[in-house]
Structure formats: structure tokens, C-alpha cells
């Protein structure tokens, strides 16, 4: 399967006094935080190309590492890596199955290096030993077994040069020096066949590249409006069939096969309601065999009749959202992930010849048998007629007839996704389950600018940060109130990245709507945000300006200032909790520092949790557990839900609280208890 496109204690000092409400009737026992946010038992299981090995990520001495086992006997697993601090979160099988490749950064700085580990010996090699460099794994081909293509921005931090990496020797050979291409089209023989260049108007031009020589004129020109949902995604093994996703002349992007020699294009998959974003491609031919339509839930459509039989068999024998996570070269063994939504996901081995499925593991077995909540897909109409595909989770026991509406209104968390050019989707969601277990309804709307629902929906968000995009969130709250999910005075807002911005905007621009807010790595000042984005975002800079506002023009800078929560920080009057990674390269620490300083100057209470070893979000489970322990006590005071005692939640975290520990219930005492244990005094 390939991704097609791209990615308070008693409050005074100006706060309205609040009384904690009685906890809602939740029939399920309280589930420990560690079961939601601790390390998974195993995850990301994949079979090796030669079909002899199975790899996955699992804890070793408390840190996520890569493990391997013979496919014939997974019980003989061995840890292949020995990371001590930073968890490994992604890896790749080398095409020859002799090694495993993985990337990792330092403390969340996103300067990823590429490492290789020999499966037989466990010897580890740093394959891209460059400081302040972000490696990109550009292509791992089934046709070429001894090398891969990687992108490195060590020459110019804005642009990634294409290199061939010899897997046996580690030698890097320059294939294409990049002076302005945002992306490349590569074939399965590891040749650079084309590249995309950003235009000043936010559009993209596509050029043909032959033996390193760039064509004089673009072969394709894509407008700004289509640039986010149109582009080539790769060649089939024959080197002649080029697949595209394309929204030109239509709203939702379709999957297209181009015969390069003949110049003919054929639509392979389409949907009037959703962009085509995922496909299954044959490991033998590279041809598309099936594609996914994901509007409210995911539906697979077979192109190849043989694959239809496989998908039908899996759907009959495995209950839940199904995704094929790996296939060996012979294509007779697959790993298949199954997400039941109300239970932890599991991984199965599918033998295509024998027509058998064998369970390999459950990702979070500690949640097996726990009472988890259903996720309800809903459509919410915005005030101007746009429809927001959204997801609602209710506290266990609050919806006796299972119709997706609680028997009586309950407190609600509006959980806003990041991006904003991304989306929420149907499936098991740890945040939803944790908050529902604490007694809250959780609503995640896909507001305008969310991707996957057509270009008109994305472009409706252009220049609408803090405006119509925020109106969509308010309309989602109104829908929930009218539907009897909650009451207007029992709604909190929470989110990370753009969701953190939405939280700050919600409290600053509409100070009477939300009871409180939890902001995780959210920008407070859009002008400073855009002035500090990483250099390697250069290819998307003009698109960001057209979607948010251009800080290089007086009009754009004024718009960005108007839409910045920092501008109206003095309007905030509800409790606010902020979490920030000190090494965040996307939303710098200064974004949180600025608004905390502004609130301090106005004597407005805010609690600020800072993590010195994290970046854009929190990777270490110890830090997630600490922050969410703080969050649930914060929400308990705000909305009256349940909270697990702090206990040892702060014991192993790096979390510091530079300001406002006294405003978050129980946090000050927990910090003092940790200090006592640490110092022995």
C-alpha cells in the first residue's frame, strides 16, 4: 500500500470562578493512562521482501526499538536495535532483505539521519552522518536490490539533492543536484525521470529529466488551486506506466494511469465524495490492483479480479478496518492490520495460497477486553452550506440504545486536528478513547481546509485561519448542542499544531464559547510562525502564503496579525493549558513563550508545560503520560469528568513547568513530590 499524496486549581485573577460538576455516569471502569499512552506491545509489523523474516517495533528496556523474527517462528524474536532515549517510529526493509533501515532525530529537532542494521549480525551503521541535515528516503525499489535513492539537504538546506546509496558499502553517489525542485518522479530502475518546481503564484510546473538533464519547458503546469491534489506518484515496474492523482477539471482527485510512450491517460479510480489517496500495487508489476475511497470510512475498490477475491476473503474473516501493510516479493504472504475501533488493532499473516490468516499480535493487549467506545461518523453542515465529515465518540454507558446520541447531554471536548492540511479519520483513536473513558463526548470535525474531500473544500480555507475555519468549529459545537450531545457551557477545545492554534483562537477570539482549552505546540503569532519555518519547506512557502497570508506584503502581514491569537491574548478569560517541545522546528518554542508572557503581563492565569527533549509533539511515552495526566486533572476542574490520580506520572518525564503550576489542579503537588524523590529531601 502506498500513500499517494503527500502532510486549574481555584482560579482567580480574572477567571470566572467555577465549581467542579459531578462526574458523568460512565459505566466503564477507569482505564489507566499508561494503557493508552504507554509504549505499544508491538506495532508496524512487516514481512521482508524475501518472505523469510518478520519485523516490528516494540519496547526494549522501555524504549521502542526494531525487532526481527523468522517468519516460520515469530517466538524466536530478537531486538535488532538498542536506542536508549529516542524511540524509533519508522523503518524500512532493505530490498535485499539483508538489513533494516530506520530514521531518527535528536530530541525532536527533525534533523533525521538514516541508519542501517544488518539482520544477521546486528551491526549498525550511520548511513547519512551529516549534522543539521534531514534525510529523505526517496525510493526503495523491488527491481534494484543493492541500492536505494535518498535525498540530502547538506549542501543547501532548502533543497534535497538525490543520491544513490549503496547498501553494502554505504557509499553515497550524487545522482542529481537540486537547485529548486520540490519533489521528483523516480522509476523502479532508480532513475530520476522528472521533477516539480514551485511557481511564485503557488502553482507547480513539472519537468522531464533525462540522464540528469532538465527539459527546457514544463511538460505539465498545475494551478495553485490544484497543486495540493494533483501530481505524479510513481512508475509501474515497466517504466512506461506513470500513475497520477489529478483533480484538474473536477473537484475530487482521481487515480490516473498514463501510458508515457503513447501519451494516453486512463482513469483507474475515482469517487465524487473523496480524493483517492491510497492504493495497493503489485510487488511483481507495480500496477495498481485496488484503491481506497475514504469519506467517512474506508472502502476498498478492486481493479484486479484476483485482488478482489483476496479482499473479499479478508473482509469475511477479519472484522474491522483492514489495511495491507506489507507483501513479500513472491506476493504469497501479506501482513494485514485490522482495526476493530472498539478494541486495539491487531496484525495478521495472510497466506494467499493456503487461504489462512494467523494472528501475529495485538498492538495494545492490555486493552483487550476493556470497555471502549464506538466512534460515530457524522456529517455537520456549516453556516454557508459546506459539510464537515466528522467523528463523535461518547462515554461508555451514556448511549443506551447506541444511536450515537447520549441519553442526556454530557461535557464535550472539541478535538481539532493539526495541519490544517490533513484530516481526522475513522478508527481506534487513543485520545478519543481516553477522554470518553473520563466521561466526555469527543467531537473531531474535518473543517474547511481539511484534505481528502476535494479541492473546493481545501481551498475554501484559504486565508480563513481564525475566520471561516473557526466558524466551522463553532458550527460543530452548535450542532452538538442542538443534537443533545452537550450543553453550550460544557465544551472545552483541545488540539495540537493547527489544533493548538484553534484552541488559542477559540479562547482569544470567542472567549465565551469554550469552558477551557488545551493547546499542544500551537502557534500564537502567524507572522513569527511563517518567519521561522524550516528552510526545507521552501518548496511549499508560496502555497502557505496563499493559504494563510503573505508576511512580505503589508496586507498579508496585517491579515496574519489580525488572525494571531497573540493579538487578542488580553481577551482570554478561561483556563488554558499549554504543552510545548523545546526543539520544535515547525512551531518554535517562542510561539508558546510569547503568549504565556502576554498572559502573565495581564495577570491572566495559564499553565505552561515545556519538554526540553521534544519537538513538534511528544514522542517519548513518559512525556505523553505526564502531559495527559496534567490535562485530565485540568479538565476535571473545568468540566467535571473523571481523573486518575497523578501517582508516578511525573516520575520519568522531562516536563518542566516554567509558569502556572499552581493553576492546574494537583500539578504543583505532583511536581514537589517528584522533586522530593529526585533529591531525597
XYZ file of C-alpha atoms in Angstrom:
681
model
C 0.000 0.000 0.000
C 1.375 3.417 -0.886
C 0.423 6.882 0.239
C -0.492 8.744 -2.891
C -0.057 12.349 -1.772
C 1.628 13.780 0.160
C 1.392 16.073 5.286
C -6.576 24.958 37.418
C -6.824 24.982 40.959
C -9.272 27.569 42.391
C -8.918 30.230 39.738
C -8.741 33.907 40.479
C -7.082 36.881 38.792
C -9.733 37.474 36.173
C -11.128 33.963 35.740
C -14.757 33.289 36.443
C -14.946 31.021 39.472
C -16.063 27.506 38.560
C -17.404 24.648 40.583
C -16.443 21.138 39.560
C -19.530 19.262 38.449
C -20.456 15.734 39.381
C -18.724 13.230 37.129
C -20.983 11.965 34.345
C -22.310 8.454 34.571
C -19.635 6.338 32.922
C -20.362 2.658 33.220
C -16.816 1.507 32.380
C -14.054 1.256 34.993
C -11.361 3.921 34.831
C -8.631 2.746 32.432
C -5.067 3.657 33.374
C -3.381 6.331 31.267
C -0.439 4.059 30.593
C -2.688 1.668 28.668
C -3.495 4.433 26.188
C -0.218 6.349 26.056
C 2.487 3.927 27.150
C 4.520 2.003 24.619
C 2.552 -0.352 22.388
C 3.404 -4.008 22.888
C 4.228 -4.312 19.178
C 3.476 -2.179 16.139
C 4.289 -1.713 12.436
C 4.813 -5.382 11.654
C 6.116 -6.046 8.124
C 7.357 -9.045 6.216
C 10.755 -8.947 4.482
C 10.849 -8.851 0.669
C 12.217 -12.418 0.552
C 9.412 -13.603 2.844
C 11.756 -15.108 5.440
C 11.572 -12.505 8.200
C 9.035 -10.524 10.147
C 9.993 -7.181 11.699
C 8.154 -4.882 14.090
C 8.715 -2.074 16.574
C 8.487 -2.954 20.281
C 9.982 -1.776 23.580
C 13.485 -2.756 24.605
C 14.354 -1.517 28.087
C 11.392 0.829 27.860
C 12.314 2.425 24.504
C 10.791 1.498 21.138
C 13.268 -0.460 19.022
C 13.202 -2.738 15.975
C 12.810 -6.489 16.436
C 13.041 -9.307 13.902
C 11.964 -12.947 13.911
C 11.880 -15.812 11.428
C 8.515 -15.800 9.717
C 8.296 -19.522 10.450
C 8.696 -18.960 14.204
C 7.915 -15.431 15.475
C 8.616 -16.613 19.041
C 12.343 -16.533 18.206
C 12.353 -12.744 18.019
C 15.460 -10.699 18.781
C 15.961 -6.986 19.288
C 17.918 -5.575 16.367
C 18.486 -2.037 17.664
C 19.296 -0.602 21.083
C 18.117 3.002 21.172
C 18.252 4.221 24.775
C 16.330 7.511 24.673
C 14.590 8.443 21.441
C 12.024 5.882 20.262
C 12.264 4.537 16.717
C 8.995 5.334 14.993
C 9.546 4.223 11.392
C 11.697 1.772 9.455
C 12.108 0.138 6.042
C 13.180 -3.263 4.839
C 16.176 -3.096 2.510
C 15.157 -4.541 -0.867
C 17.637 -7.441 -0.461
C 16.219 -8.324 2.994
C 19.736 -8.307 4.462
C 19.253 -5.187 6.536
C 16.685 -2.867 8.012
C 16.841 0.907 7.587
C 15.443 3.435 10.024
C 15.485 7.174 10.612
C 15.714 9.054 13.897
C 16.361 12.555 15.152
C 17.648 14.121 18.338
C 15.129 15.451 20.808
C 12.509 16.174 18.167
C 14.627 18.529 16.022
C 13.548 16.619 12.862
C 17.108 16.551 11.516
C 16.645 12.908 10.638
C 19.599 10.644 9.971
C 19.377 7.282 8.192
C 20.745 4.153 9.847
C 21.179 0.581 8.618
C 21.208 -2.568 10.754
C 22.409 -5.948 9.485
C 19.764 -8.591 10.207
C 22.255 -11.408 10.731
C 24.882 -9.654 12.858
C 23.016 -6.707 14.321
C 25.826 -4.363 13.253
C 24.515 -0.801 12.938
C 25.836 1.843 10.535
C 25.054 5.558 10.256
C 24.398 5.900 6.540
C 23.973 9.689 6.424
C 26.415 11.046 9.036
C 25.654 14.734 8.488
C 24.725 17.319 11.109
C 21.780 19.673 10.606
C 20.596 17.549 7.706
C 17.220 15.975 7.099
C 17.358 12.787 5.055
C 14.514 11.757 2.772
C 14.097 8.142 1.688
C 13.045 8.762 -1.917
C 12.717 5.289 -3.404
C 13.242 1.684 -2.343
C 12.705 -0.449 -5.413
C 11.907 -4.164 -5.666
C 13.726 -4.179 -9.007
C 17.089 -2.936 -7.723
C 18.268 -4.880 -4.695
C 21.654 -3.375 -3.830
C 20.912 0.336 -3.501
C 18.218 2.932 -2.819
C 17.716 6.636 -3.540
C 17.850 9.226 -0.756
C 17.556 12.996 -0.631
C 20.048 15.086 1.381
C 19.960 18.812 2.065
C 23.500 19.066 3.485
C 24.666 21.216 0.527
C 21.722 23.629 0.551
C 19.250 23.333 3.443
C 16.365 24.354 1.170
C 16.713 21.604 -1.423
C 17.376 17.862 -1.300
C 19.975 16.524 -3.738
C 19.273 12.999 -4.987
C 21.899 10.404 -4.036
C 22.251 6.694 -4.709
C 23.108 4.792 -1.533
C 24.986 1.513 -1.893
C 23.590 -0.705 0.865
C 26.665 -2.942 1.105
C 29.332 -0.240 1.320
C 27.337 2.779 2.477
C 28.765 4.813 -0.413
C 26.690 7.841 -1.448
C 26.817 8.883 -5.111
C 25.281 12.124 -6.336
C 22.615 11.429 -8.942
C 21.014 14.860 -9.317
C 21.978 18.228 -7.839
C 18.816 20.024 -6.905
C 18.525 23.774 -7.328
C 14.820 24.349 -6.976
C 12.825 21.126 -7.307
C 10.369 20.350 -4.528
C 9.860 16.704 -5.494
C 10.981 14.094 -8.001
C 9.377 11.401 -10.108
C 11.502 8.258 -9.872
C 11.146 4.933 -11.640
C 11.769 1.423 -10.302
C 15.171 1.302 -12.004
C 16.099 4.211 -9.692
C 16.303 6.782 -12.449
C 15.181 10.385 -11.962
C 12.528 10.825 -14.644
C 11.001 14.159 -13.651
C 10.675 16.853 -11.036
C 8.307 19.532 -9.795
C 9.218 23.190 -9.358
C 7.139 25.593 -7.295
C 5.969 28.775 -9.007
C 5.650 32.233 -7.484
C 1.861 32.047 -7.826
C 1.682 28.888 -5.694
C 1.281 26.558 -8.647
C 3.668 23.821 -9.739
C 5.471 23.095 -13.016
C 6.533 19.548 -13.892
C 9.683 18.978 -15.935
C 11.035 15.937 -17.674
C 14.529 14.864 -16.598
C 16.631 12.583 -18.827
C 20.059 11.412 -17.645
C 20.270 14.383 -15.313
C 19.274 16.944 -17.964
C 16.171 19.035 -17.274
C 13.813 19.808 -20.138
C 13.614 23.396 -21.381
C 9.878 23.696 -20.808
C 7.482 22.141 -18.309
C 5.516 19.154 -19.551
C 2.691 19.947 -17.133
C 1.622 23.133 -15.363
C -0.708 22.831 -12.388
C -2.581 25.763 -10.886
C -2.370 26.729 -7.226
C -5.934 25.500 -6.726
C -4.988 22.015 -7.945
C -1.411 21.859 -6.680
C -2.270 20.115 -3.420
C -4.258 17.338 -5.074
C -2.505 16.765 -8.407
C 0.839 15.156 -9.158
C 2.651 12.030 -10.338
C 3.073 9.310 -7.726
C 5.378 6.846 -9.426
C 6.009 4.366 -12.199
C 4.989 0.761 -12.530
C 7.897 -1.657 -12.961
C 7.694 -1.403 -16.761
C 8.917 2.195 -16.651
C 6.155 3.238 -19.049
C 3.044 3.369 -16.859
C 3.095 6.508 -14.716
C 0.409 6.924 -12.074
C -1.009 10.307 -11.118
C -3.581 11.713 -8.794
C -5.333 14.510 -10.635
C -8.051 16.989 -9.658
C -7.838 19.150 -12.765
C -11.231 19.670 -14.369
C -13.007 18.082 -11.393
C -13.313 18.513 -7.632
C -12.046 15.278 -6.110
C -8.738 13.851 -7.284
C -8.863 10.667 -9.355
C -6.245 7.981 -9.843
C -4.899 8.055 -13.394
C -2.601 5.714 -15.345
C -0.543 7.393 -18.058
C 0.974 5.463 -20.955
C 4.106 7.604 -21.273
C 5.030 6.467 -24.799
C 1.536 6.865 -26.200
C 0.648 9.899 -24.097
C -2.701 8.352 -23.184
C -4.265 8.665 -19.732
C -6.898 6.403 -18.215
C -8.847 6.950 -15.020
C -8.295 3.949 -12.745
C -10.232 5.030 -9.669
C -12.498 7.878 -8.631
C -15.131 8.983 -6.136
C -17.409 12.020 -6.186
C -17.083 12.475 -2.400
C -13.428 11.830 -1.590
C -9.975 12.137 -3.098
C -8.238 8.880 -3.978
C -5.340 8.735 -1.515
C -4.327 5.086 -1.083
C -3.724 2.217 -3.484
C -2.465 -1.348 -3.467
C 0.191 -2.032 -6.086
C 1.516 -5.404 -7.161
C 5.023 -6.134 -5.875
C 5.634 -8.050 -9.106
C 4.485 -5.447 -11.634
C 3.957 -2.227 -9.725
C 0.493 -1.956 -11.309
C -2.462 -0.704 -9.272
C -4.680 -3.567 -8.123
C -7.047 -1.744 -5.764
C -7.656 1.732 -4.395
C -9.305 3.149 -1.303
C -12.151 5.623 -1.001
C -12.135 7.279 2.411
C -15.029 9.646 3.007
C -16.482 8.789 6.411
C -14.972 5.301 6.473
C -12.595 3.437 4.164
C -13.894 1.298 1.320
C -11.528 -0.670 -0.914
C -12.301 -0.965 -4.624
C -10.574 -3.735 -6.564
C -9.216 -3.107 -10.044
C -7.778 -6.619 -10.432
C -10.305 -9.500 -10.018
C -7.702 -11.662 -8.249
C -7.196 -8.993 -5.598
C -10.953 -8.661 -5.205
C -11.077 -12.296 -4.142
C -8.359 -11.629 -1.562
C -10.064 -8.526 -0.218
C -13.403 -10.343 -0.015
C -11.751 -13.198 1.894
C -10.116 -10.796 4.347
C -13.331 -8.835 4.869
C -15.187 -12.072 5.594
C -12.637 -13.412 8.067
C -11.348 -10.247 9.755
C -13.726 -7.776 11.364
C -12.735 -4.143 11.346
C -10.968 -1.580 9.170
C -8.488 -3.588 7.075
C -5.193 -2.440 5.589
C -2.469 -4.481 3.916
C 0.792 -3.277 5.466
C 3.361 -5.355 3.547
C 3.721 -8.012 0.828
C 6.730 -10.148 0.001
C 8.262 -10.235 -3.481
C 6.571 -13.531 -4.316
C 3.285 -11.928 -3.246
C 2.104 -15.058 -1.454
C 2.405 -13.622 2.074
C 0.851 -10.404 3.340
C 0.696 -8.691 6.699
C -2.756 -7.290 7.358
C -3.642 -4.787 10.077
C -7.173 -4.912 11.467
C -8.666 -2.030 13.434
C -11.886 -3.009 15.247
C -12.245 0.608 16.550
C -13.664 -0.568 19.903
C -10.671 -2.808 20.563
C -6.930 -2.473 19.999
C -5.688 -3.164 16.496
C -4.075 -6.479 15.609
C -1.751 -7.777 12.901
C -2.348 -10.961 10.920
C -0.283 -13.002 8.485
C -2.271 -13.853 5.366
C -1.135 -16.843 3.310
C -2.690 -16.274 -0.112
C -2.154 -19.830 -1.371
C -3.405 -21.625 1.735
C -6.123 -19.001 2.285
C -5.363 -18.746 6.005
C -4.998 -15.822 8.385
C -2.892 -16.157 11.531
C -2.913 -13.581 14.305
C 0.619 -12.345 14.977
C -0.017 -9.864 17.763
C -2.332 -7.282 19.329
C -0.850 -3.793 19.438
C -2.087 -2.979 22.950
C -3.087 -6.287 24.579
C -3.627 -4.524 27.902
C -6.773 -3.025 26.338
C -8.149 -6.415 25.285
C -11.495 -6.846 26.994
C -11.652 -3.214 28.148
C -14.887 -1.318 27.576
C -14.028 1.014 24.725
C -16.391 3.402 22.989
C -17.789 3.343 19.461
C -16.814 6.085 17.032
C -19.760 7.551 15.125
C -19.171 9.170 11.709
C -21.423 12.223 11.325
C -21.897 14.990 8.790
C -22.131 18.530 10.150
C -23.341 21.389 7.975
C -21.543 24.709 8.275
C -23.408 28.001 8.158
C -22.538 28.529 4.479
C -23.572 25.038 3.400
C -20.260 23.159 3.439
C -20.452 19.693 5.016
C -17.861 18.682 7.610
C -17.276 14.896 7.762
C -16.748 14.402 11.493
C -16.348 11.789 14.219
C -18.124 11.592 17.573
C -17.237 9.330 20.489
C -19.440 9.123 23.584
C -18.653 7.998 27.142
C -19.337 4.277 27.679
C -22.788 3.812 29.169
C -24.084 7.241 28.108
C -25.872 5.970 24.975
C -28.099 3.068 25.975
C -29.626 2.454 22.539
C -26.395 3.006 20.598
C -27.859 5.631 18.274
C -24.874 7.937 18.565
C -26.619 10.411 20.888
C -26.248 10.317 24.681
C -29.322 9.721 26.805
C -28.672 13.124 28.354
C -26.110 15.814 27.478
C -22.541 15.255 28.680
C -19.472 17.522 28.766
C -17.665 17.590 25.435
C -14.143 18.076 24.108
C -13.851 19.608 20.640
C -10.670 17.871 19.459
C -9.190 19.751 16.483
C -6.709 18.076 14.131
C -3.400 19.563 13.065
C -2.159 20.581 9.649
C -4.556 22.140 8.978
C -3.990 20.369 5.648
C -4.717 16.913 6.999
C -7.781 15.120 8.302
C -9.307 13.038 11.041
C -10.359 9.514 10.096
C -12.436 6.628 11.368
C -10.692 4.108 13.584
C -9.279 3.423 17.012
C -8.158 6.754 18.467
C -6.308 6.773 21.780
C -7.255 10.355 22.608
C -10.929 9.718 21.874
C -10.954 6.563 23.975
C -9.119 8.133 26.909
C -11.351 11.211 27.007
C -14.534 9.145 26.605
C -13.402 6.920 29.465
C -13.023 10.064 31.573
C -16.648 10.981 30.892
C -16.506 13.293 27.895
C -18.033 13.247 24.456
C -15.300 13.869 21.873
C -16.046 15.554 18.550
C -13.426 15.774 15.777
C -14.673 17.805 12.817
C -12.971 17.947 9.438
C -13.341 21.703 8.977
C -12.683 23.522 5.689
C -9.009 23.229 4.616
C -9.014 19.567 5.692
C -7.708 17.335 2.930
C -9.307 14.305 1.300
C -12.702 15.797 0.467
C -11.982 17.607 -2.787
C -10.080 20.736 -3.727
C -13.054 23.072 -3.204
C -13.170 22.064 0.461
C -9.428 22.668 0.870
C -9.452 25.970 -0.991
C -12.455 27.202 0.994
C -9.967 27.521 3.846
C -7.610 29.858 2.002
C -6.955 32.993 4.099
C -9.527 31.761 6.615
C -7.399 30.887 9.651
C -9.285 32.238 12.646
C -12.212 33.225 10.408
C -14.393 30.779 8.432
C -12.229 27.864 9.571
C -13.010 28.905 13.126
C -16.689 29.386 12.232
C -16.747 25.728 11.193
C -15.606 24.728 14.671
C -18.260 26.930 16.244
C -20.856 25.365 13.934
C -19.723 21.920 15.080
C -20.279 22.976 18.697
C -23.731 24.347 17.814
C -24.582 21.059 16.098
C -23.582 19.104 19.201
C -25.665 21.327 21.455
C -28.741 21.099 19.207
C -28.314 17.324 18.896
C -28.337 16.937 22.671
C -24.739 15.747 22.841
C -23.712 18.513 25.221
C -24.712 21.915 26.560
C -23.204 25.196 25.467
C -21.411 25.808 28.780
C -19.789 22.351 28.932
C -17.449 22.407 25.925
C -13.645 22.523 26.006
C -11.370 22.869 22.982
C -8.145 20.917 22.542
C -5.671 20.159 19.775
C -2.098 20.035 18.536
C -0.294 22.149 15.938
C -3.122 23.822 13.978
C -5.424 22.333 16.616
C -3.346 24.187 19.197
C -3.769 27.389 17.191
C -7.523 26.720 17.052
C -7.521 26.345 20.841
C -5.774 29.691 21.330
C -8.035 31.320 18.740
C -11.098 29.850 20.398
C -10.218 31.329 23.783
C -8.994 34.663 22.389
C -11.472 35.363 19.558
C -14.588 33.787 21.095
C -13.818 33.982 24.833
C -17.315 32.985 25.974
C -17.753 29.839 23.863
C -15.334 27.383 25.478
C -15.043 26.495 29.142
C -11.260 25.936 28.836
C -8.594 24.943 26.343
C -5.589 22.650 25.913
C -3.034 23.823 23.345
C -0.239 21.480 22.227
C 2.530 23.074 20.093
C 0.139 25.652 18.665
C 1.328 28.894 17.009
C 0.204 32.140 18.641
C 1.702 34.636 16.171
C 1.281 33.800 12.490
C 3.878 36.337 11.349
C 6.612 34.859 13.505
C 5.433 31.344 12.640
C 5.972 31.940 8.928
C 9.306 33.676 9.510
C 10.752 30.652 11.297
C 9.565 27.650 9.258
C 12.370 25.217 8.366
C 14.472 26.014 5.296
C 13.486 22.703 3.701
C 9.881 23.936 3.490
C 10.969 26.344 0.755
C 9.110 24.458 -1.988
C 5.805 24.978 -0.200
C 6.392 28.532 1.020
C 4.350 30.328 -1.661
C 1.474 27.903 -1.238
C 1.476 28.573 2.515
C 1.407 32.306 1.871
C -1.573 31.999 -0.454
C -3.386 29.820 2.055
C -2.542 31.856 5.176
C -1.384 35.342 4.146
C 1.887 36.711 2.781
C 4.026 38.246 5.537
C 6.103 40.005 2.844
C 3.236 42.332 1.913
C 1.612 44.973 4.135
C -1.820 43.491 3.531
C -0.651 39.967 4.282
C 1.232 40.943 7.426
C -1.831 42.847 8.649
C -4.093 39.857 7.995
C -1.722 37.499 9.796
C -1.558 39.858 12.776
C -5.352 40.100 12.894
C -5.674 36.299 12.845
C -2.993 35.729 15.506
C -4.308 34.779 18.955
C -1.434 36.773 20.473
C -3.079 39.955 19.176
C -6.120 39.338 21.366
C -4.459 37.481 24.216
C -5.885 40.018 26.671
C -9.387 38.768 25.774
C -8.666 35.285 27.154
C -10.574 34.638 30.364
C -10.954 30.861 30.526
C -8.411 28.326 31.844
C -5.592 27.484 29.426
C -3.034 24.669 29.482
C -0.122 24.786 27.015
C 2.290 21.978 26.089
C 5.405 22.721 24.035
C 8.506 20.909 22.791
C 11.660 22.999 23.206
C 13.187 21.680 19.951
C 10.138 22.112 17.714
C 11.399 23.182 14.246
C 7.904 23.877 12.914
C 6.263 25.793 15.760
C 9.189 27.215 17.676
C 9.151 27.439 21.462
C 8.839 31.211 21.051
C 5.235 30.714 19.887
C 4.249 29.435 23.317
C 6.650 31.736 25.171
C 5.059 34.793 23.537
C 1.521 34.095 24.576
C 2.476 32.940 28.064
C 4.409 36.192 28.528
C 1.439 38.229 27.275
C -0.936 36.455 29.658
C 1.491 36.909 32.547
C 1.654 40.652 31.814
C -2.143 40.833 32.122
C -2.176 38.589 35.239
C -4.217 36.008 33.332
C -3.511 32.512 34.713
C -2.046 29.967 32.292
C -0.221 26.692 32.891
C 2.817 26.131 30.670
C 4.384 22.648 30.357
C 7.700 22.604 28.497
C 9.581 19.487 27.358
C 13.322 20.024 26.718
C 13.703 16.722 24.824
C 10.740 17.012 22.468
C 9.804 18.749 19.222
C 6.532 19.062 17.328
C 4.509 16.797 19.566
C 5.753 14.340 22.138
C 7.467 11.092 21.126
C 8.539 9.696 24.492
C 5.674 7.903 26.270
C 6.893 9.220 29.622
C 6.229 12.742 28.383
C 2.829 11.941 26.897
C 1.760 10.291 30.140
C 2.882 13.296 32.186
C 1.157 15.822 29.950
C -2.086 13.887 29.708
C -2.107 13.335 33.472
C -1.903 17.114 33.809
C -4.595 17.502 31.141
C -7.141 15.191 32.721
C -6.855 16.933 36.090
C -7.155 20.271 34.301
C -10.303 19.050 32.520
C -11.705 17.562 35.718
C -11.747 21.004 37.309
C -13.075 22.600 34.121
C -15.785 20.111 33.084
C -16.204 17.687 35.976
C -15.071 14.443 34.380
C -13.001 11.702 35.963
C -9.247 11.767 36.547
C -6.760 9.118 37.553
C -4.522 10.311 40.418
C -1.117 11.629 39.311
C 0.640 8.761 41.071
C 4.001 8.227 39.354
C 3.012 10.006 36.126
C 5.805 12.576 36.511
C 8.499 10.175 37.693
C 10.339 9.727 34.377
C 9.240 12.737 32.371
C 11.446 15.637 31.337
C 8.473 18.006 31.744
C 9.172 21.343 33.361
C 6.536 23.912 34.257
C 8.060 27.380 33.793
C 4.818 29.060 34.735
C 1.445 28.375 36.298
C 1.754 25.011 38.040
C -0.482 26.428 40.775
C -3.311 26.915 38.278
C -3.534 23.226 37.280
C -5.162 21.044 39.957
C -2.703 18.698 41.640
C 0.228 19.618 39.382
C 2.140 21.701 41.905
C 1.931 18.928 44.494
C 2.958 16.285 41.948
C 5.985 18.358 40.908
C 7.010 18.831 44.525
C 6.623 15.102 45.155
C 8.849 14.356 42.128
C 11.452 16.837 43.381
C 11.436 15.175 46.788
C 12.029 11.744 45.249
C 14.758 13.113 42.955
C 16.681 14.985 45.630
C 15.844 12.710 48.550
C 14.840 15.735 50.619
